[in-house]
Amino acid sequence: MGLLLTLLLSEWLAHREIREGEAIFIRWLVVVSQHPIRLGMASSLMVFACQEGFLLLRAGPGLGKNGVFVIIRKAPSPFSERAAHASTLPAPSFPSSDGILRPPLRASSAAATHEHYMSTSTRDSIVSKPSNVEGLGLTIHIHPCQESFREGVFLSQAVVVTTIALELKALSKDGVKLMTIVVDGENDPLEHPDFRAISENLKAIAKKWFPKTRLHLVGSPRFINSPSNSVALLFYHQVTLRLETGTQKTFAAMTGEKGAVLKDAIEILHKLDLGNLVIRARFIRGEVDNSTPAEVRNWIKVLEGVRPAMIHIRSPAKGFLPKTKGVGAKRLKEIIAEVEEKLNFPCEIID
């Protein structure tokens, strides 16, 4: 399109001469139109500029100097502490693999007074610092679902992948003996619209800088209801999914989502037949109870069709859900005994 417009413009300009008092860019266009080589160079530059501009718009925010991500946020008025909580985003953390994966709640900030300012977020917002994890060795956590300055929109996969590449390259040059890369986060990583592209690039980057490193994913089965995400699971050495209930009613009570979400997730898991799947479950009692004999029987029945390679169970800390508490060690051992009796899958209690 850029070439066509340039040719049409040059054809028109070729039939007129430079006029006294004309703008400089008009004179430049006339000169360019009368020389084929200059015309080709000009049209190529126009097309290139249009393409690069479009890509920059799609990529969203980018990385600044030394791999520091630059974003624009709104600063709350210092006179309103309430506005501060409503208008600023907390620094992301990397919870344990058994943390609750829920989108952060946001309070309305319509009444707050804001000032614009420029702030930076380092690579740590996406890639954690290496730490030793029992059973995994030296590990980093990757949190792909970071929010951009556009509320409700995650950082583009280009930004996430670039940040991962910069960090892994730096770790490799520093001689770090990285053993495991865990993809998880406060927001479920499978929720990212470009999760497959992120996973595919992560596998390639890890293979280049840490070929012996294992890739682990921790997420929820409710986000695998797309062919793209189902394929993305194949890029990981281990996939850990939280499947904690055997009935739609209890699932809705624990997650606040519709029970049909559990039904769809189970149907997909039955079809996937992943050989590297680990199912993780937290058992609680109280106002919401997934540890009753009937609930556990239904849960085991679901697992029979899912066919995981390993089952992890645990009792969450107090405060996981209102008016609930974790079950005791005795009940967890009873659940393990029931799993081993009815299924031929290894099951263990984790912290």
Short mmCIF file of C-alpha atoms in Angstrom, two decimals:
data_model
loop_
_atom_site.label_atom_id
_atom_site.label_comp_id
_atom_site.label_asym_id
_atom_site.label_seq_id
_atom_site.Cartn_x
_atom_site.Cartn_y
_atom_site.Cartn_z
CA MET A 1 0.00 0.00 0.00
CA GLY A 2 2.85 2.38 0.86
CA LEU A 3 4.56 1.64 -2.47
CA LEU A 4 1.32 2.22 -4.41
CA LEU A 5 0.68 5.56 -2.71
CA THR A 6 4.26 6.63 -3.36
CA LEU A 7 4.02 5.72 -7.06
CA LEU A 8 0.74 7.61 -7.50
CA LEU A 9 2.15 10.64 -5.71
CA SER A 10 5.35 10.58 -7.73
CA GLU A 11 3.37 10.32 -11.01
CA TRP A 12 1.43 13.44 -10.10
CA LEU A 13 4.53 15.33 -8.95
CA ALA A 14 6.51 14.36 -12.05
CA HIS A 15 4.24 16.56 -14.24
CA ARG A 16 4.87 19.73 -12.31
CA GLU A 17 7.91 21.83 -11.49
CA ILE A 18 9.19 23.19 -8.20
CA ARG A 19 7.40 26.42 -7.36
CA GLU A 20 8.85 29.34 -5.53
CA GLY A 21 7.90 29.50 -1.87
CA GLU A 22 6.90 25.85 -1.59
CA ALA A 23 7.62 23.85 1.57
CA ILE A 24 10.89 21.93 1.66
CA PHE A 25 9.24 18.50 1.88
CA ILE A 26 7.25 19.25 -1.33
CA ARG A 27 10.47 20.05 -3.16
CA TRP A 28 11.98 16.82 -1.81
CA LEU A 29 9.03 14.80 -3.10
CA VAL A 30 9.36 16.34 -6.56
CA VAL A 31 13.07 15.49 -6.70
CA VAL A 32 12.47 11.93 -5.49
CA SER A 33 9.66 11.35 -8.00
CA GLN A 34 11.97 12.19 -10.90
CA HIS A 35 14.59 9.56 -10.02
CA PRO A 36 13.66 5.79 -10.00
CA ILE A 37 16.32 4.75 -7.47
CA ARG A 38 15.44 7.50 -5.05
CA LEU A 39 11.77 6.60 -5.52
CA GLY A 40 12.43 2.97 -4.58
CA MET A 41 14.41 3.94 -1.50
CA ALA A 42 11.74 6.37 -0.33
CA SER A 43 8.91 3.86 -0.76
CA SER A 44 10.88 1.18 1.09
CA LEU A 45 11.48 3.54 4.00
CA MET A 46 7.78 4.40 4.14
CA VAL A 47 6.74 0.75 4.24
CA PHE A 48 9.36 -0.08 6.88
CA ALA A 49 8.29 2.84 9.08
CA CYS A 50 4.63 1.83 8.88
CA GLN A 51 5.41 -1.80 9.77
CA GLU A 52 7.63 -0.91 12.72
CA GLY A 53 5.12 1.59 14.05
CA PHE A 54 2.34 -0.99 13.91
CA LEU A 55 4.49 -3.60 15.71
CA LEU A 56 5.36 -1.12 18.45
CA LEU A 57 1.69 -0.35 19.01
CA ARG A 58 0.85 -4.05 19.26
CA ALA A 59 3.75 -4.86 21.58
CA GLY A 60 2.64 -2.34 24.15
CA PRO A 61 5.16 -1.27 26.81
CA GLY A 62 8.73 -2.31 26.25
CA LEU A 63 12.05 -2.75 27.99
CA GLY A 64 14.20 0.23 28.71
CA LYS A 65 17.91 0.46 29.44
CA ASN A 66 19.52 -2.63 31.00
CA GLY A 67 16.35 -4.67 30.64
CA VAL A 68 14.29 -2.47 32.98
CA PHE A 69 10.63 -2.46 32.10
CA VAL A 70 9.14 0.99 31.86
CA ILE A 71 5.48 1.57 32.58
CA ILE A 72 3.21 4.52 33.22
CA ARG A 73 1.00 4.45 36.27
CA LYS A 74 -1.20 6.88 38.16
CA ALA A 75 -0.06 8.16 41.49
CA PRO A 76 -2.81 8.65 44.08
CA SER A 77 -3.35 11.82 45.97
CA PRO A 78 -1.30 11.87 49.19
CA PHE A 79 -4.41 13.07 51.04
CA SER A 80 -6.26 9.81 50.51
CA GLU A 81 -4.86 6.56 51.90
CA ARG A 82 -7.87 4.77 50.51
CA ALA A 83 -7.11 6.04 47.03
CA ALA A 84 -3.61 4.62 47.31
CA HIS A 85 -4.96 1.11 47.65
CA ALA A 86 -7.43 1.67 44.86
CA SER A 87 -5.13 3.13 42.25
CA THR A 88 -1.77 1.41 42.68
CA LEU A 89 -0.85 -2.17 41.90
CA PRO A 90 1.03 -4.16 44.56
CA ALA A 91 4.46 -5.45 43.71
CA PRO A 92 3.99 -9.01 42.43
CA SER A 93 5.16 -11.89 44.58
CA PHE A 94 5.94 -15.50 43.85
CA PRO A 95 3.82 -17.54 46.26
CA SER A 96 4.38 -21.20 46.98
CA SER A 97 3.04 -23.60 44.43
CA ASP A 98 -0.01 -24.10 46.62
CA GLY A 99 -1.02 -20.43 46.73
CA ILE A 100 -4.45 -19.30 45.60
CA LEU A 101 -4.46 -18.34 41.93
CA ARG A 102 -7.08 -15.62 41.75
CA PRO A 103 -7.14 -12.26 39.97
CA PRO A 104 -6.42 -9.44 42.45
CA LEU A 105 -9.42 -7.51 43.68
CA ARG A 106 -9.53 -3.87 42.66
CA ALA A 107 -11.34 -1.10 44.40
CA SER A 108 -12.85 1.73 42.45
CA SER A 109 -10.62 4.78 42.09
CA ALA A 110 -13.10 7.09 40.37
CA ALA A 111 -13.19 9.46 43.31
CA ALA A 112 -9.46 9.68 43.78
CA THR A 113 -7.28 12.51 42.57
CA HIS A 114 -4.35 11.33 40.45
CA GLU A 115 -1.10 12.65 39.16
CA HIS A 116 0.83 11.07 36.29
CA TYR A 117 4.36 9.94 36.93
CA MET A 118 6.86 7.53 35.38
CA SER A 119 8.00 4.52 37.35
CA THR A 120 10.02 1.38 36.56
CA SER A 121 9.56 -2.29 37.30
CA THR A 122 12.61 -4.51 37.17
CA ARG A 123 12.90 -7.99 35.74
CA ASP A 124 12.00 -9.34 39.18
CA SER A 125 8.36 -8.57 38.43
CA ILE A 126 8.40 -11.37 35.86
CA VAL A 127 11.41 -13.51 36.81
CA SER A 128 12.32 -14.18 40.44
CA LYS A 129 15.83 -14.47 41.80
CA PRO A 130 17.23 -18.03 42.01
CA SER A 131 16.54 -19.88 45.26
CA ASN A 132 16.99 -23.44 46.48
CA VAL A 133 13.73 -25.42 46.60
CA GLU A 134 13.55 -28.84 48.19
CA GLY A 135 13.27 -31.51 45.52
CA LEU A 136 13.84 -29.02 42.67
CA GLY A 137 17.32 -27.63 43.36
CA LEU A 138 18.21 -24.08 42.35
CA THR A 139 14.97 -22.67 40.99
CA ILE A 140 13.53 -19.50 39.48
CA HIS A 141 9.84 -18.64 39.20
CA ILE A 142 8.37 -17.00 36.13
CA HIS A 143 5.15 -15.04 36.43
CA PRO A 144 3.93 -14.30 32.87
CA CYS A 145 0.60 -12.71 33.82
CA GLN A 146 1.88 -9.29 34.85
CA GLU A 147 -0.54 -6.45 34.24
CA SER A 148 0.47 -3.61 31.94
CA PHE A 149 -0.44 0.04 32.46
CA ARG A 150 -3.72 -0.80 30.72
CA GLU A 151 -5.99 -2.17 33.44
CA GLY A 152 -7.06 -5.75 32.85
CA VAL A 153 -4.47 -6.27 30.07
CA PHE A 154 -1.43 -8.48 30.64
CA LEU A 155 2.01 -7.58 29.37
CA SER A 156 2.48 -8.75 25.80
CA GLN A 157 4.26 -12.02 25.18
CA ALA A 158 7.04 -10.05 23.46
CA VAL A 159 7.84 -8.22 26.71
CA VAL A 160 7.58 -11.39 28.81
CA VAL A 161 9.78 -13.44 26.48
CA THR A 162 12.37 -10.66 26.12
CA THR A 163 12.61 -10.34 29.89
CA ILE A 164 13.03 -14.10 30.30
CA ALA A 165 15.73 -14.19 27.62
CA LEU A 166 17.70 -11.33 29.21
CA GLU A 167 17.54 -12.88 32.67
CA LEU A 168 18.48 -16.43 31.62
CA LYS A 169 21.34 -15.10 29.53
CA ALA A 170 22.64 -13.08 32.49
CA LEU A 171 22.33 -16.06 34.86
CA SER A 172 24.17 -18.31 32.42
CA LYS A 173 27.04 -15.83 32.02
CA ASP A 174 27.27 -15.55 35.82
CA GLY A 175 27.79 -19.32 36.02
CA VAL A 176 24.55 -20.04 37.90
CA LYS A 177 23.70 -23.78 38.02
CA LEU A 178 19.98 -23.49 37.44
CA MET A 179 18.05 -26.75 37.82
CA THR A 180 14.35 -25.87 37.54
CA ILE A 181 12.17 -23.15 36.06
CA VAL A 182 8.68 -22.99 37.57
CA VAL A 183 5.99 -21.07 35.69
CA ASP A 184 3.28 -19.98 38.13
CA GLY A 185 2.08 -16.76 39.72
CA GLU A 186 -0.66 -14.93 41.54
CA ASN A 187 -2.63 -14.92 38.30
CA ASP A 188 -2.81 -18.34 36.66
CA PRO A 189 -0.17 -18.41 33.87
CA LEU A 190 -2.59 -20.34 31.63
CA GLU A 191 -4.80 -17.25 31.69
CA HIS A 192 -2.40 -15.31 29.44
CA PRO A 193 -3.86 -15.06 25.89
CA ASP A 194 -0.44 -15.86 24.38
CA PHE A 195 0.50 -18.60 26.84
CA ARG A 196 1.41 -21.06 24.07
CA ALA A 197 3.82 -18.59 22.43
CA ILE A 198 5.38 -17.79 25.81
CA SER A 199 5.82 -21.50 26.60
CA GLU A 200 7.30 -22.31 23.21
CA ASN A 201 9.80 -19.46 23.44
CA LEU A 202 10.64 -20.33 27.04
CA LYS A 203 11.52 -23.87 26.01
CA ALA A 204 13.81 -22.60 23.23
CA ILE A 205 15.50 -20.02 25.49
CA ALA A 206 16.02 -22.52 28.31
CA LYS A 207 17.46 -25.06 25.88
CA LYS A 208 19.98 -22.48 24.67
CA TRP A 209 21.24 -21.25 28.05
CA PHE A 210 20.34 -24.11 30.44
CA PRO A 211 19.83 -27.28 28.38
CA LYS A 212 19.57 -29.51 31.49
CA THR A 213 16.99 -27.35 33.25
CA ARG A 214 13.52 -28.81 33.79
CA LEU A 215 10.40 -26.75 33.10
CA HIS A 216 7.52 -27.02 35.58
CA LEU A 217 4.08 -25.49 35.20
CA VAL A 218 1.66 -24.88 38.07
CA GLY A 219 -1.85 -23.87 37.06
CA SER A 220 -5.53 -24.68 37.06
CA PRO A 221 -7.40 -27.04 34.72
CA ARG A 222 -10.13 -24.44 34.23
CA PHE A 223 -7.86 -22.56 31.80
CA ILE A 224 -6.96 -25.47 29.51
CA ASN A 225 -10.23 -25.24 27.60
CA SER A 226 -8.52 -24.10 24.40
CA PRO A 227 -6.50 -26.11 21.86
CA SER A 228 -3.66 -23.60 22.17
CA ASN A 229 -3.26 -24.07 25.92
CA SER A 230 -3.61 -27.84 25.63
CA VAL A 231 -0.70 -27.91 23.18
CA ALA A 232 1.33 -25.59 25.45
CA LEU A 233 1.28 -28.22 28.21
CA LEU A 234 3.50 -30.42 26.04
CA PHE A 235 6.43 -27.98 26.36
CA TYR A 236 6.84 -28.74 30.09
CA HIS A 237 8.59 -31.61 31.83
CA GLN A 238 6.00 -31.54 34.61
CA VAL A 239 2.49 -30.07 34.68
CA THR A 240 0.86 -29.55 38.08
CA LEU A 241 -2.85 -28.76 38.03
CA ARG A 242 -5.12 -28.10 41.01
CA LEU A 243 -8.09 -30.45 41.01
CA GLU A 244 -9.56 -30.30 44.52
CA THR A 245 -13.20 -31.28 44.31
CA GLY A 246 -15.28 -34.10 42.94
CA THR A 247 -18.59 -32.27 42.59
CA GLN A 248 -19.62 -29.11 40.80
CA LYS A 249 -21.36 -27.76 43.92
CA THR A 250 -18.23 -27.90 46.06
CA PHE A 251 -16.11 -26.54 43.20
CA ALA A 252 -18.40 -23.51 42.92
CA ALA A 253 -18.23 -22.95 46.69
CA MET A 254 -14.40 -23.12 46.73
CA THR A 255 -13.68 -21.03 43.65
CA GLY A 256 -16.73 -18.81 43.16
CA GLU A 257 -17.05 -20.03 39.56
CA LYS A 258 -19.82 -21.97 37.88
CA GLY A 259 -19.83 -25.72 38.40
CA ALA A 260 -19.88 -26.28 34.65
CA VAL A 261 -16.27 -25.05 34.53
CA LEU A 262 -15.20 -28.14 36.48
CA LYS A 263 -17.19 -30.41 34.16
CA ASP A 264 -15.49 -28.95 31.06
CA ALA A 265 -12.02 -29.16 32.65
CA ILE A 266 -12.47 -32.82 33.57
CA GLU A 267 -13.62 -33.69 30.05
CA ILE A 268 -10.49 -32.08 28.59
CA LEU A 269 -8.18 -33.82 31.08
CA HIS A 270 -9.72 -37.17 30.16
CA LYS A 271 -8.78 -36.56 26.52
CA LEU A 272 -5.27 -35.20 27.06
CA ASP A 273 -3.73 -38.29 28.68
CA LEU A 274 -0.62 -36.41 29.89
CA GLY A 275 2.17 -38.64 31.14
CA ASN A 276 3.74 -35.83 33.19
CA LEU A 277 0.61 -34.68 35.05
CA VAL A 278 0.61 -34.05 38.81
CA ILE A 279 -2.71 -33.39 40.53
CA ARG A 280 -2.59 -31.20 43.64
CA ALA A 281 -5.43 -30.80 46.14
CA ARG A 282 -6.01 -28.90 49.39
CA PHE A 283 -8.52 -30.41 51.80
CA ILE A 284 -10.59 -28.24 54.12
CA ARG A 285 -13.60 -28.51 56.39
CA GLY A 286 -16.10 -26.05 57.75
CA GLU A 287 -18.57 -23.96 55.78
CA VAL A 288 -17.01 -25.44 52.64
CA ASP A 289 -15.93 -29.08 52.99
CA ASN A 290 -14.21 -31.17 50.34
CA SER A 291 -12.97 -33.77 52.83
CA THR A 292 -16.24 -35.59 53.46
CA PRO A 293 -16.36 -39.30 52.52
CA ALA A 294 -18.79 -38.64 49.67
CA GLU A 295 -16.71 -35.76 48.29
CA VAL A 296 -13.48 -37.76 48.45
CA ARG A 297 -15.14 -40.72 46.69
CA ASN A 298 -16.25 -38.44 43.84
CA TRP A 299 -12.78 -36.86 43.68
CA ILE A 300 -11.13 -40.28 43.40
CA LYS A 301 -13.59 -41.23 40.67
CA VAL A 302 -12.56 -38.14 38.71
CA LEU A 303 -8.87 -38.98 39.15
CA GLU A 304 -9.45 -42.45 37.75
CA GLY A 305 -10.32 -40.93 34.37
CA VAL A 306 -7.62 -38.24 34.52
CA ARG A 307 -4.80 -40.77 35.16
CA PRO A 308 -2.16 -38.52 36.81
CA ALA A 309 1.43 -39.61 37.29
CA MET A 310 1.40 -38.33 40.90
CA ILE A 311 -1.09 -36.95 43.43
CA HIS A 312 -0.14 -34.33 46.04
CA ILE A 313 -2.46 -33.49 48.93
CA ARG A 314 -2.12 -31.05 51.77
CA SER A 315 -3.97 -29.07 54.42
CA PRO A 316 -3.88 -25.31 53.75
CA ALA A 317 -3.12 -22.73 56.39
CA LYS A 318 -5.90 -21.02 58.29
CA GLY A 319 -7.55 -18.26 56.29
CA PHE A 320 -7.60 -20.10 52.97
CA LEU A 321 -11.39 -19.59 52.86
CA PRO A 322 -13.64 -17.83 55.40
CA LYS A 323 -15.11 -20.08 58.10
CA THR A 324 -12.96 -23.04 57.07
CA LYS A 325 -9.80 -24.72 58.31
CA GLY A 326 -7.48 -27.40 57.07
CA VAL A 327 -8.06 -31.04 57.91
CA GLY A 328 -5.79 -32.88 60.33
CA ALA A 329 -2.93 -35.22 59.49
CA LYS A 330 -5.09 -38.23 60.42
CA ARG A 331 -7.70 -37.37 57.77
CA LEU A 332 -5.01 -36.78 55.14
CA LYS A 333 -3.58 -40.24 55.82
CA GLU A 334 -7.08 -41.71 55.48
CA ILE A 335 -7.46 -40.03 52.09
CA ILE A 336 -4.09 -41.44 50.96
CA ALA A 337 -5.15 -44.92 52.05
CA GLU A 338 -8.38 -44.61 50.09
CA VAL A 339 -6.55 -43.39 46.98
CA GLU A 340 -4.06 -46.26 47.15
CA GLU A 341 -6.84 -48.76 47.67
CA LYS A 342 -8.89 -47.69 44.62
CA LEU A 343 -6.23 -46.27 42.31
CA ASN A 344 -2.79 -47.36 41.23
CA PHE A 345 -1.36 -43.83 41.45
CA PRO A 346 1.28 -42.68 43.98
CA CYS A 347 -0.07 -40.18 46.50
CA GLU A 348 1.81 -38.20 49.13
CA ILE A 349 1.34 -35.38 51.61
CA ILE A 350 3.26 -32.18 50.86
CA ASP A 351 3.88 -29.04 52.92
#
